[in-house]
XYZ file of C-alpha atoms in Angstrom:
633
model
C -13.887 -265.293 32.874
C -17.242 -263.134 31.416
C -20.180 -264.207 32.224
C -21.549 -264.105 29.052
C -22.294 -267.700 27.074
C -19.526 -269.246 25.263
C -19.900 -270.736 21.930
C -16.790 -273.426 21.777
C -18.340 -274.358 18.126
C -18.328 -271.301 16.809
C -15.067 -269.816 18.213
C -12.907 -273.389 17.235
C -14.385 -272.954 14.090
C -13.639 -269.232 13.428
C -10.068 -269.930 14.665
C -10.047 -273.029 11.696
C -11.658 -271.272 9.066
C -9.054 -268.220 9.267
C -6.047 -270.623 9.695
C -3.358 -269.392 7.333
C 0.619 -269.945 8.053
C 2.347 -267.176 9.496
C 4.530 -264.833 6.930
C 7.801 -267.163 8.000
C 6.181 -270.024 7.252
C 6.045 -272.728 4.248
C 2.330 -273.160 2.917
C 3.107 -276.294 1.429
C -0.021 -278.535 2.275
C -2.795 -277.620 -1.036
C -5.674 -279.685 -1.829
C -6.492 -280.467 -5.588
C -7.095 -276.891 -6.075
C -3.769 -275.408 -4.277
C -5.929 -274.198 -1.496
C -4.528 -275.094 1.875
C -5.742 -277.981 3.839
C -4.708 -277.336 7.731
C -6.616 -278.685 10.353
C -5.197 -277.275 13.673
C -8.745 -279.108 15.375
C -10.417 -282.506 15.900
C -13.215 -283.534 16.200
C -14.864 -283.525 18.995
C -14.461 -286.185 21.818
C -17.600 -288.613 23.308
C -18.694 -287.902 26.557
C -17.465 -291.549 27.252
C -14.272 -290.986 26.385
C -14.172 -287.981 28.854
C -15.363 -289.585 31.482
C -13.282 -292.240 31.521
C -10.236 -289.752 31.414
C -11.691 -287.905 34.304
C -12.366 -291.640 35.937
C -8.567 -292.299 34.758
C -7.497 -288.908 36.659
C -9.538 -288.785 39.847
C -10.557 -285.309 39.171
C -13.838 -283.805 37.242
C -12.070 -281.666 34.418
C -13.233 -277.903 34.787
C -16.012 -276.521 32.838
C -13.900 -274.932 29.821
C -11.773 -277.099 29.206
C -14.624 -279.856 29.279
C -16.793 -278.339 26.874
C -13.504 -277.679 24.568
C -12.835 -281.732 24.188
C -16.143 -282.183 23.719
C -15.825 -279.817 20.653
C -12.190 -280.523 19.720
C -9.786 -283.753 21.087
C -6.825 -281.262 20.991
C -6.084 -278.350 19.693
C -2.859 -276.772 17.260
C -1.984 -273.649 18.887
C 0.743 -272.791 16.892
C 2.084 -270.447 18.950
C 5.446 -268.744 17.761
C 7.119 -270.208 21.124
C 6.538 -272.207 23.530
C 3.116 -274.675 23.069
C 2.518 -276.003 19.740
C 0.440 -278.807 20.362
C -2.456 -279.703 23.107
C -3.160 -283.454 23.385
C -7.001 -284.905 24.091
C -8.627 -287.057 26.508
C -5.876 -289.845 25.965
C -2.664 -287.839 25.591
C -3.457 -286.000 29.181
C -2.435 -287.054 32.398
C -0.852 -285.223 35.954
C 2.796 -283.876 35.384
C 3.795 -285.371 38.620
C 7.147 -282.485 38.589
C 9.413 -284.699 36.648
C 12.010 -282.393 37.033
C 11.961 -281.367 40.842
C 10.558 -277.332 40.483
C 8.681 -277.803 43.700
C 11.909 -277.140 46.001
C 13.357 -274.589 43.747
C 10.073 -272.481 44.153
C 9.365 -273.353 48.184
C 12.920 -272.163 48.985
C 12.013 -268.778 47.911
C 9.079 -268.410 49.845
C 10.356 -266.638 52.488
C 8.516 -266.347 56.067
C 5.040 -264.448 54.528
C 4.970 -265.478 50.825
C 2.090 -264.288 49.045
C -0.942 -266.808 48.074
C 0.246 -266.489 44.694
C 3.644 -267.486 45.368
C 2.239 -270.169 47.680
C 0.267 -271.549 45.110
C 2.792 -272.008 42.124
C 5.536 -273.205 44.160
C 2.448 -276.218 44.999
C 1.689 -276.816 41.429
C 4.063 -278.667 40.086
C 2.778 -281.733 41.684
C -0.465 -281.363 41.340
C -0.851 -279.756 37.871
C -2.053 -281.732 34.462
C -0.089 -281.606 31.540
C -2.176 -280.831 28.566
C 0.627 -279.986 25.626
C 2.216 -283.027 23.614
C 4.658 -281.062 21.340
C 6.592 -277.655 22.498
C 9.835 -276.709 22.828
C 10.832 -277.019 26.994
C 7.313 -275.773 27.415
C 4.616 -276.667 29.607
C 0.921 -276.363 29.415
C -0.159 -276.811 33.083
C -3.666 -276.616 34.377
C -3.923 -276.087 38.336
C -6.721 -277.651 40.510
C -5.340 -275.586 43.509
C -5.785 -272.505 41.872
C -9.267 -272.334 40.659
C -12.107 -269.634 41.092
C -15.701 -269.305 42.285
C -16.739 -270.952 39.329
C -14.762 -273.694 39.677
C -12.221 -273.267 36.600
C -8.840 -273.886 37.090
C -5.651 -271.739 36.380
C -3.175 -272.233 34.054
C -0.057 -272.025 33.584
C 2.757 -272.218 30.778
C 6.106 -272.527 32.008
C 9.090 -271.838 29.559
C 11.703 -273.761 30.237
C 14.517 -272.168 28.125
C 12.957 -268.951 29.458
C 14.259 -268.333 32.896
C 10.784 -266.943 33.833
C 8.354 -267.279 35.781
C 5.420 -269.372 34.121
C 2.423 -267.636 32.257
C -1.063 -267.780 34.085
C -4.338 -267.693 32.793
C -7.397 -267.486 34.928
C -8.759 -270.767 33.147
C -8.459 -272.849 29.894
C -10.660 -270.362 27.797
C -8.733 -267.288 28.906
C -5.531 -269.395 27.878
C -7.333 -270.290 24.319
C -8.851 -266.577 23.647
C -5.190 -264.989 24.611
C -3.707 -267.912 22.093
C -6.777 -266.868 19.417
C -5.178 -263.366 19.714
C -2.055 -264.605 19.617
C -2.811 -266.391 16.231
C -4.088 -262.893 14.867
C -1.349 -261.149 15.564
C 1.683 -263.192 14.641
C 0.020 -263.137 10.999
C -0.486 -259.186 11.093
C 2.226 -258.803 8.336
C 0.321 -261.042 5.937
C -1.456 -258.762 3.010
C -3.581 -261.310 2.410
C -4.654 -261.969 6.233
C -7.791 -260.638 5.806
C -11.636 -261.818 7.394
C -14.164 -261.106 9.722
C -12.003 -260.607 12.615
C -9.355 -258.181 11.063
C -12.425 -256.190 9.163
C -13.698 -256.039 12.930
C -11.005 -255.047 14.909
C -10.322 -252.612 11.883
C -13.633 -250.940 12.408
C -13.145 -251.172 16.000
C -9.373 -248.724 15.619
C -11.245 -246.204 13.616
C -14.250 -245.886 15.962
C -11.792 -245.520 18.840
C -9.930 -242.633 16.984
C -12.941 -240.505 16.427
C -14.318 -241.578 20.164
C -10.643 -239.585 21.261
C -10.980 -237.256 19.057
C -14.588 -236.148 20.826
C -13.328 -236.875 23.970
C -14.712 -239.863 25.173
C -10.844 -241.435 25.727
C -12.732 -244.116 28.395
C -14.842 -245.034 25.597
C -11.460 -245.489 23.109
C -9.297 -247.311 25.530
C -11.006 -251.030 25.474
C -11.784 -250.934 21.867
C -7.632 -249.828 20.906
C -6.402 -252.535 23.756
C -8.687 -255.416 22.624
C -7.321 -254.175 18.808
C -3.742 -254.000 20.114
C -4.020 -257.768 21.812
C -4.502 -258.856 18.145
C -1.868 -256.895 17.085
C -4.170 -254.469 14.311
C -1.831 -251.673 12.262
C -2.243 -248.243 14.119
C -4.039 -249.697 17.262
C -0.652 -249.509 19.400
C 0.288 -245.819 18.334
C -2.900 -244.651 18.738
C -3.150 -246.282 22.561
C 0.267 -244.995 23.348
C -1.147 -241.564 22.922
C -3.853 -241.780 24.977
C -1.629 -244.437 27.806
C 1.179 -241.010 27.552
C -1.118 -238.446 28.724
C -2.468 -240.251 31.754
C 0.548 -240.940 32.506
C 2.771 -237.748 31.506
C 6.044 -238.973 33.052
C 6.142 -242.239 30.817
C 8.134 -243.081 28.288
C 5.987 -244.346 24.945
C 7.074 -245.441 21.264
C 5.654 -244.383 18.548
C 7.408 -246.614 15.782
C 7.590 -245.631 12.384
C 5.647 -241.869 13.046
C 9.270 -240.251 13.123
C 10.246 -240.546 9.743
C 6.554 -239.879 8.264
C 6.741 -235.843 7.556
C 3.638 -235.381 8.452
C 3.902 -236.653 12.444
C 7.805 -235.990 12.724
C 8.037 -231.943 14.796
C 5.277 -234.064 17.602
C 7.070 -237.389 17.450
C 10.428 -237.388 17.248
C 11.091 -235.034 19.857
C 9.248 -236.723 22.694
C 11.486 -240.211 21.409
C 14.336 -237.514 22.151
C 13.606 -236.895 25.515
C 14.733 -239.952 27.222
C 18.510 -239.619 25.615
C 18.361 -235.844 26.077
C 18.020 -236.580 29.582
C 21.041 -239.218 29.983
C 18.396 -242.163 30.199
C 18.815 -243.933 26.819
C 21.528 -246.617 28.905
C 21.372 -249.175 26.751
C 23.745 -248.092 23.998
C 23.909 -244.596 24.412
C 22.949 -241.763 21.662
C 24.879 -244.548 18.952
C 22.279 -247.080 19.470
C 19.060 -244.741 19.532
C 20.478 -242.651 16.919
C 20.536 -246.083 14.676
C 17.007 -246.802 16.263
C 15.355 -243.660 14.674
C 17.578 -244.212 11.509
C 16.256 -247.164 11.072
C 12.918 -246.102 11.135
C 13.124 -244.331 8.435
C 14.586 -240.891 10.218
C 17.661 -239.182 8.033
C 19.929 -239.161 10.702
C 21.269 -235.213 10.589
C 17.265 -234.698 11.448
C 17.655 -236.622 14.679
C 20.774 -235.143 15.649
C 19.376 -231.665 14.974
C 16.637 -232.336 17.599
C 18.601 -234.320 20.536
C 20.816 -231.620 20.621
C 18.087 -228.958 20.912
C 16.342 -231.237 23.464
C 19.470 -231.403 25.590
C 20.581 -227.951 25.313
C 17.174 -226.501 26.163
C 16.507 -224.749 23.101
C 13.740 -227.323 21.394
C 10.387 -225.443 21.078
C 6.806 -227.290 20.191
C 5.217 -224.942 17.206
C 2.545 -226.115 15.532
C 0.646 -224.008 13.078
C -2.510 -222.391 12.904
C -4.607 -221.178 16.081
C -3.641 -223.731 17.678
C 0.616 -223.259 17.268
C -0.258 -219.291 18.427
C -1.875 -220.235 21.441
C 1.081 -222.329 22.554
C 3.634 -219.412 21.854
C 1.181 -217.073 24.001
C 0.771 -219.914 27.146
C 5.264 -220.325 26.230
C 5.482 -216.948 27.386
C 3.939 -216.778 30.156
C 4.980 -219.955 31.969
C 8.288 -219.213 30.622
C 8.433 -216.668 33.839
C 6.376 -218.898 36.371
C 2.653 -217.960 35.839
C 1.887 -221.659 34.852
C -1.654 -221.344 35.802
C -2.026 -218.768 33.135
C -0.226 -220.633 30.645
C -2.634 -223.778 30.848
C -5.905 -222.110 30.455
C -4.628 -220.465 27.161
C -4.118 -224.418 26.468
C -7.311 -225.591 27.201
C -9.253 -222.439 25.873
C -7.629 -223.538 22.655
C -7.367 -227.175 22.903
C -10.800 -227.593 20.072
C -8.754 -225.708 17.785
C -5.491 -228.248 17.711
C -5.727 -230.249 14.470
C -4.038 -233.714 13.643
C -1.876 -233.727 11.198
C -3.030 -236.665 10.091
C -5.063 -240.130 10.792
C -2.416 -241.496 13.568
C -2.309 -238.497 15.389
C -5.068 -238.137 18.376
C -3.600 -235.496 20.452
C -0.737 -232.766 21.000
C 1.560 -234.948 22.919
C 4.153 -232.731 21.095
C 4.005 -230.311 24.066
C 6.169 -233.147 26.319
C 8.891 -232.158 24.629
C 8.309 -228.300 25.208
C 11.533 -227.075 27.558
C 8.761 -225.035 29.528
C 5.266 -226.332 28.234
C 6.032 -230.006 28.812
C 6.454 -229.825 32.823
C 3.134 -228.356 32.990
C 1.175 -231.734 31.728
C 0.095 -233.188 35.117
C -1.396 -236.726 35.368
C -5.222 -234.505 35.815
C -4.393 -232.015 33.135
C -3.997 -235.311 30.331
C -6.982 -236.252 31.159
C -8.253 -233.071 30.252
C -6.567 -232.900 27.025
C -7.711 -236.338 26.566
C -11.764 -235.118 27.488
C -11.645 -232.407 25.687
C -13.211 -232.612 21.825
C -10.421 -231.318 19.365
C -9.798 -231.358 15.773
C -13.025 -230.512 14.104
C -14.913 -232.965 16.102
C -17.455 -232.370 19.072
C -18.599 -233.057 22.521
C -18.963 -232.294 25.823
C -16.080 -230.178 27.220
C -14.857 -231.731 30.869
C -14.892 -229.612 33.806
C -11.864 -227.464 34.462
C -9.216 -228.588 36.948
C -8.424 -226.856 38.880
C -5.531 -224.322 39.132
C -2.296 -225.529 41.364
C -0.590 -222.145 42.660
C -1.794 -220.957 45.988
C -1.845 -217.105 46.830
C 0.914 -215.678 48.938
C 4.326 -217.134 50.333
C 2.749 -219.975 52.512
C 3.749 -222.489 51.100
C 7.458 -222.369 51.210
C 6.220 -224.247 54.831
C 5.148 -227.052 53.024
C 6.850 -230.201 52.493
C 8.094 -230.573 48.852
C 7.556 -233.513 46.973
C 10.111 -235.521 49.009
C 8.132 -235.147 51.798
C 10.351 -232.627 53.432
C 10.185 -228.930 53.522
C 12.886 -226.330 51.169
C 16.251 -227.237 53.149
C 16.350 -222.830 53.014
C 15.298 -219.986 50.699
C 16.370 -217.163 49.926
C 14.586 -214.501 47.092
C 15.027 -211.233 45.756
C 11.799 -209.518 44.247
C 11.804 -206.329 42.369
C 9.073 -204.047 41.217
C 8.273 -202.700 38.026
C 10.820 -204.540 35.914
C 11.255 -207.180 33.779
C 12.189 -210.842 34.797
C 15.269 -210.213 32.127
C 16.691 -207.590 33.640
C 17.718 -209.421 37.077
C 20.913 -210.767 35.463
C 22.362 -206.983 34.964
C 21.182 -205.530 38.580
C 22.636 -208.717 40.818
C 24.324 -210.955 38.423
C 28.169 -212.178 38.757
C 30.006 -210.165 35.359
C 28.504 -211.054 32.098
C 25.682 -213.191 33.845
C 22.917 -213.861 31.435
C 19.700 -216.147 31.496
C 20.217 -219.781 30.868
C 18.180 -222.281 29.193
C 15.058 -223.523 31.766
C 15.922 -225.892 34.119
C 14.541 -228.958 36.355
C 14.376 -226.796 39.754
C 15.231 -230.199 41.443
C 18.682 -230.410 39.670
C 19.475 -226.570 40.335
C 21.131 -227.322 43.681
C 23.699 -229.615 41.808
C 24.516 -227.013 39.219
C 25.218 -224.181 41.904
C 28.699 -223.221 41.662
C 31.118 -224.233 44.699
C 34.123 -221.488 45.251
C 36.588 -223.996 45.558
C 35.768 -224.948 42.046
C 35.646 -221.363 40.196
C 39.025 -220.026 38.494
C 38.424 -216.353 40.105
C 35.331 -217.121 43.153
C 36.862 -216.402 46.664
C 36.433 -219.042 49.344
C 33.840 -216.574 51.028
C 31.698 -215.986 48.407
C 28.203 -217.161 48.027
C 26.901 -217.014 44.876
C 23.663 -218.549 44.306
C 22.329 -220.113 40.761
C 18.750 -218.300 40.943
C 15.303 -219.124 39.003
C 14.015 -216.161 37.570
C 9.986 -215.676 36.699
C 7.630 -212.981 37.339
C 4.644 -212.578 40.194
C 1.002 -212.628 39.990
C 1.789 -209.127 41.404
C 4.408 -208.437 38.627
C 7.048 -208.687 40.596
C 10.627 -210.218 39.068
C 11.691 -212.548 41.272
C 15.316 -215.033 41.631
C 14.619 -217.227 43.811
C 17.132 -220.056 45.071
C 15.544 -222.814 46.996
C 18.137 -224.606 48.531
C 20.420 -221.930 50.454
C 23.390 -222.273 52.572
C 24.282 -220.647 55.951
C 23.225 -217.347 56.582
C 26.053 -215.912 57.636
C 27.172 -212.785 59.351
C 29.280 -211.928 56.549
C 25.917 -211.648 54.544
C 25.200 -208.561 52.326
C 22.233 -208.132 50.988
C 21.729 -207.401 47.405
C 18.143 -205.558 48.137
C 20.242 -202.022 47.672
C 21.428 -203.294 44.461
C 18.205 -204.343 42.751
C 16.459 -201.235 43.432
C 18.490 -199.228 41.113
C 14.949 -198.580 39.047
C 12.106 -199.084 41.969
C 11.633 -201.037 45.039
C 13.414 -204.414 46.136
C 12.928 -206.772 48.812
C 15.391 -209.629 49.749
C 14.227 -212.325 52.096
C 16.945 -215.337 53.463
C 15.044 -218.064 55.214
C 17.840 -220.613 57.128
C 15.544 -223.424 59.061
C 18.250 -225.112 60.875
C 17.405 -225.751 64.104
C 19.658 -224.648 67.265
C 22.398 -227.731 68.280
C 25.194 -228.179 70.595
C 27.989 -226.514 68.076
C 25.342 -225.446 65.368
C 24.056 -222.012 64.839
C 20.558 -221.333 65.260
C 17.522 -220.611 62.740
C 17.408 -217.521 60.987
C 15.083 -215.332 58.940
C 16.600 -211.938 56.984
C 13.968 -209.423 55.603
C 15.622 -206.309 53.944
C 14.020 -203.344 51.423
C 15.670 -200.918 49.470
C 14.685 -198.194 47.085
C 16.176 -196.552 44.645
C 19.759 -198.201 45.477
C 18.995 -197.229 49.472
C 18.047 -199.659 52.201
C 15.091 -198.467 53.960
C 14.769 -201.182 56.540
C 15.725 -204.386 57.260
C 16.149 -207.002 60.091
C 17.720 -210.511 60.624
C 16.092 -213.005 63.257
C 18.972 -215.080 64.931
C 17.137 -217.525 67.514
C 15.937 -215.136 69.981
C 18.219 -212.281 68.917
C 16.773 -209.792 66.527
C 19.468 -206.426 64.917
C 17.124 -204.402 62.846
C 17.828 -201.107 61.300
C 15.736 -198.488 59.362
C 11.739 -197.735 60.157
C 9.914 -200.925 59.874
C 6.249 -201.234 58.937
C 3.987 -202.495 62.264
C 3.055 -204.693 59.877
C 6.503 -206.711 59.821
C 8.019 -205.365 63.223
C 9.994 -208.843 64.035
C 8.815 -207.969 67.638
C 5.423 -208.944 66.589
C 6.410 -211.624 64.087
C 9.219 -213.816 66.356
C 7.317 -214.313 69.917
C 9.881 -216.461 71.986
C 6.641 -218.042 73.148
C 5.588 -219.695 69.714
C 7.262 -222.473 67.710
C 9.844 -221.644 64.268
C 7.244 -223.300 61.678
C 4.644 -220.685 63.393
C 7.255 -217.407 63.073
C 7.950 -218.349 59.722
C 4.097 -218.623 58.536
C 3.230 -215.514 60.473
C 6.070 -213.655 58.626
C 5.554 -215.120 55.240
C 1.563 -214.187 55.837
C 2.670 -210.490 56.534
C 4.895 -210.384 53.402
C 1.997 -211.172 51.149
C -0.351 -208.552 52.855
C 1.982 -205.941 53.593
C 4.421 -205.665 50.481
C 2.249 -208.007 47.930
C 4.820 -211.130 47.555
C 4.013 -213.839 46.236
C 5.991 -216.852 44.296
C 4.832 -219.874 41.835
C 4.867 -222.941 43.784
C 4.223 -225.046 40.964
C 7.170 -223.162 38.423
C 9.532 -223.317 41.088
C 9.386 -226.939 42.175
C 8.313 -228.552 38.957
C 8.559 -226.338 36.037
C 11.581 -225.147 34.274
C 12.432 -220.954 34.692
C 15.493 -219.566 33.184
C 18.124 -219.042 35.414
C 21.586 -217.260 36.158
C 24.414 -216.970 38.449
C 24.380 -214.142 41.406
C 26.998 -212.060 43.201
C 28.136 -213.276 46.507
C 25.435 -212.871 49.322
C 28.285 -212.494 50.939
C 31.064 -209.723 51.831
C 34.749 -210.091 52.180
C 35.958 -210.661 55.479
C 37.054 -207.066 57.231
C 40.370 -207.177 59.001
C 40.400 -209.239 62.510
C 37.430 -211.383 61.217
C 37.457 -214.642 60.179
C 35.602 -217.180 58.255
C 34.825 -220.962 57.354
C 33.887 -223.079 54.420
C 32.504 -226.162 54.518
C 31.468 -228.237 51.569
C 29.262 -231.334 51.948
C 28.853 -233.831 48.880
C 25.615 -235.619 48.339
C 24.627 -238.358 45.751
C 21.451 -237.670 43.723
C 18.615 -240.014 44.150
């Protein structure tokens, strides 16, 4: 509870004063003039009279709730479920658990329930009933649960609910959240108008143009205290701001879909969730007739789920601001994500709203390639940063996520553990484009971008191919382009490196140099094979060198650089994880390599389907395939 003094007078007779019935309701009690006459209050209650109730109870009554009866003998709450009435000094008394919740609530205790838990399974019994008319609901106030200051909890317990009961840190907490309550279940009235709604009004506004500088910390109270009394624009406003510090949520944004003006931001990021398979409840029918129903012609909403789901959807805004998004599109489109942002936030002040409801460009979630690049820090920055004609302070930079070099491919990946295998192919001096032609199975071409963590599951098994041999390998590769300007396909989840392999280095040098590296971490087992590490380079469709690392066995062939002699890299004295960073430290040095970390484990590259890595079996040798299944998680 704040601090700060409380007025019961003044806030009992605010609440009176704007007493109107809600929109549902009959206004059918008029004084001689046909103005209503409700009087949800009474007058106050002696201190007599509430002393002899607390004499009648055994308890003193806690400080709120005290100086309430002394300003009001009861109260109408009128909520729209649950409480309507709360009695005074006379009507109150202990609820004694007439209907045996204690045991229900002990039994679930379990051996180390939480003090929380501990103390509503207790308060049945010791709780006082305040409400005398509700429907199976309970107004309880707790003398076990009470605070430094001596006020006690309380609780309202549905009973048709099937819930857990409501808690309130104290009486006036339970009253103020009621107040708001009040406020917003008459929202829909036009003529619902007074100090408090001209207030919170002001309070929506000044919270838009506090965003719109930048100060988002500053906006946040003012649009949730406006929200808790349920204020027109205060919720889609807050959503915005609630979306980008948290980039991976799901918001609603109402009636903005239909409304021209917000539609190519809004209705898009509503599409996500179904594009993804997510929208359970129902399926596309049932959020199809959601957006239709707001006011969305339905051939609209079709036309953008389907580009969601099949990749093709693309944020552009106008102005400055919608040619700075093409410009940061194409570069994170192959992997330089880094890049991509800054043209973002160099352009940020220039984004405009297209109109009052709109505080920032959350339409880049929906981007195929732009929206994976909004991180949790990065929102905030949006959100800090002063935009659409208005001024500030800009925030400080965060700071770039791709580390130099091939290191960290040794890293664990966001499920803790590292790549289960890798395997790359980087060329020089071509385009990212023109991988599909130089190693691509027949008429492979570059697919939509995709979720690098689903890549795995789309990788085709031979087994299941009309045409594939059992002992081919071919990988589904993500496709981007170096710091260095390398084009790269990179698969991060690769299967056994077998002898059968055959690089496709020779291949992809056709126009300039090419370097192929196969990374299998699986450790040596009884009946395994041990870990392995492939390096090969070709130029001009000629190997120049190359070597595979078997355990301690090394087959090389060609003139290796000193620099990546596996002699020097793979010392039988030193552990795997300390090969493979020594090796991956030479690759960036010696040959400039280099790969996206954040592109490649959560952005979205194009992609396409390889040739086998591997070579048909010659006569007398043989060959196994294994297939494992695994459920996503």
């Amino acid at each position: 509870m704040s601090d700060e003094p409380f007025n019961w007078h003044d806030f009992l007779g605010r609440w009176q004063e704007e007493w109107v019935p809600r929109a549902d309701e009959d206004d059918d009690d008029e004084d001689d003039a046909g103005r209503t006459v409700v009087r949800p209050g009474r007058p106050g209650a002696q201190e007599s009279a509430i002393a002899a109730a607390e004499e009648r109870l055994g308890r003193r009554l806690p400080t709120s709730y005290r100086e309430f009866l002394a300003v009001s003998d009861g109260w109408q709450v009128d909520e729209t479920a649950g409480v309507y009435r709360l009695g005074g000094v006379a009507d109150i008394d202990w609820f004694q658990d007439p209907y045996d919740m204690t045991p229900l609530y002990e039994q679930n205790l379990g051996d180390s329930p939480r003090e929380e838990d501990v103390l509503l399974a207790g308060m049945w019994r010791r709780a006082l009933r305040l409400e005398t008319d509700s429907d199976m609901s309970y107004a309880l106030l707790d003398p076990g649960d009470s605070d430094q200051d001596g006020e006690w909890a309380l609780c309202v317990h549905k009973g048709w609910s099937g819930e857990l009961p409501d808690r309130y840190p104290s009486f006036r907490a339970y009253m103020e959240a009621m107040y708001r309550g009040f406020h917003s279940d008459r929202v829909e009235r036009p003529d619902f108008v007074n100090a408090t709604t001209r207030a919170q009004d002001a309070h929506v506004e000044e919270a838009r143009l506090l965003a719109l500088r930048g100060r988002y910390e500053e906006a946040l109270p003012l649009l949730e205290e406006a929200l808790s009394f349920g204020r027109p624009h205060s919720a889609v406003l807050l959503n915005q701001l609630r979306h980008l510090l948290a980039p991976r949520s799901s918001r609603d944004y109402g009636f903005l879909v239909a409304d021209p003006r917000y539609l190519p931001e809004i209705l898009p990021v509503e599409a996500m969730a179904p594009a993804r398979g997510e929208w359970r409840l129902g399926g596309d029918d049932h959020w199809l007739g959601m957006m239709t129903a707001r006011g969305a012609a339905r051939e609209t909403v079709e036309a953008v789920l389907g580009a969601m789901r099949d990749g093709t959807h693309r944020y552009a805004p106008p102005g400055p601001w919608g040619r700075a998004v093409a410009e940061a599109r194409e570069a994170a489109r192959w992997g330089a994500t880094d890049a991509a942002w800054q043209v973002l936030r160099d352009a940020l002040p220039m984004w405009e709203a297209p109109g009052p409801s709109l505080i920032a460009p959350i339409g880049l979630f929906a981007d195929p390639v732009l929206g994976a690049l909004i991180t949790p820090e990065r929102g905030r920055e949006i959100l800090a940063t002063p935009r659409a004609g208005e001024t500030g302070t800009a925030p400080e930079p965060v700071p770039d996520l791709d580390p130099p070099g091939l290191t960290w491919l040794t890293e664990p990946a966001a499920n803790g553990r590292p790549l289960d295998g890798y395997r790359c192919v980087w060329v020089e001096g071509i385009e990212p484009a023109r991988l599909p032609a130089l190693i691509g199975e027949e008429g492979a071409e570059l697919g939509a971008p995709a979720d690098p963590r689903e890549m795995s599951w789309r990788a085709p098994r031979p087994h299941e191919r009309e045409g594939v041999e059992l002992w081919e390998d071919r990988a589904v590769v993500a496709v981007g382009r170096t710091a260095e300007a390398w084009a790269f396909a990179f698969d991060g989840e690769s299967r056994y490196l077998s002898k059968l392999f055959l690089s496709p280095a020779a291949a992809a040098s056709s126009s300039g140099r090419a370097v192929v590296v196969w990374r299998d971490p699986r450790h040596s087992t009884p009946g395994d094979h041990p870990a392995a590490f492939h390096l090969s380079v070709a130029e001009q469709g000629e190997e120049l060198y190359a070597f595979t690392a078997r355990g301690t066995e090394i087959q090389r062939s060609g003139t290796i650089p000193e620099a990546l002699d596996p002699a020097r890299l793979f010392r039988p004295e030193d552990t795997e994880p300390d090969c493979e960073l020594r090796v991956l430290e030479a690759l960036h040095t010696e040959l400039g390599l280099s790969l996206p970390r954040f592109a490649l484990t959560r952005g979205r590259l194009p992609t396409f389907t390889t040739r086998s890595w591997t070579r048909a079996p010659r006569e007398g040798e043989g060959f196994a395939y294994l297939s494992i299944g695994r459920h996503r998680s």
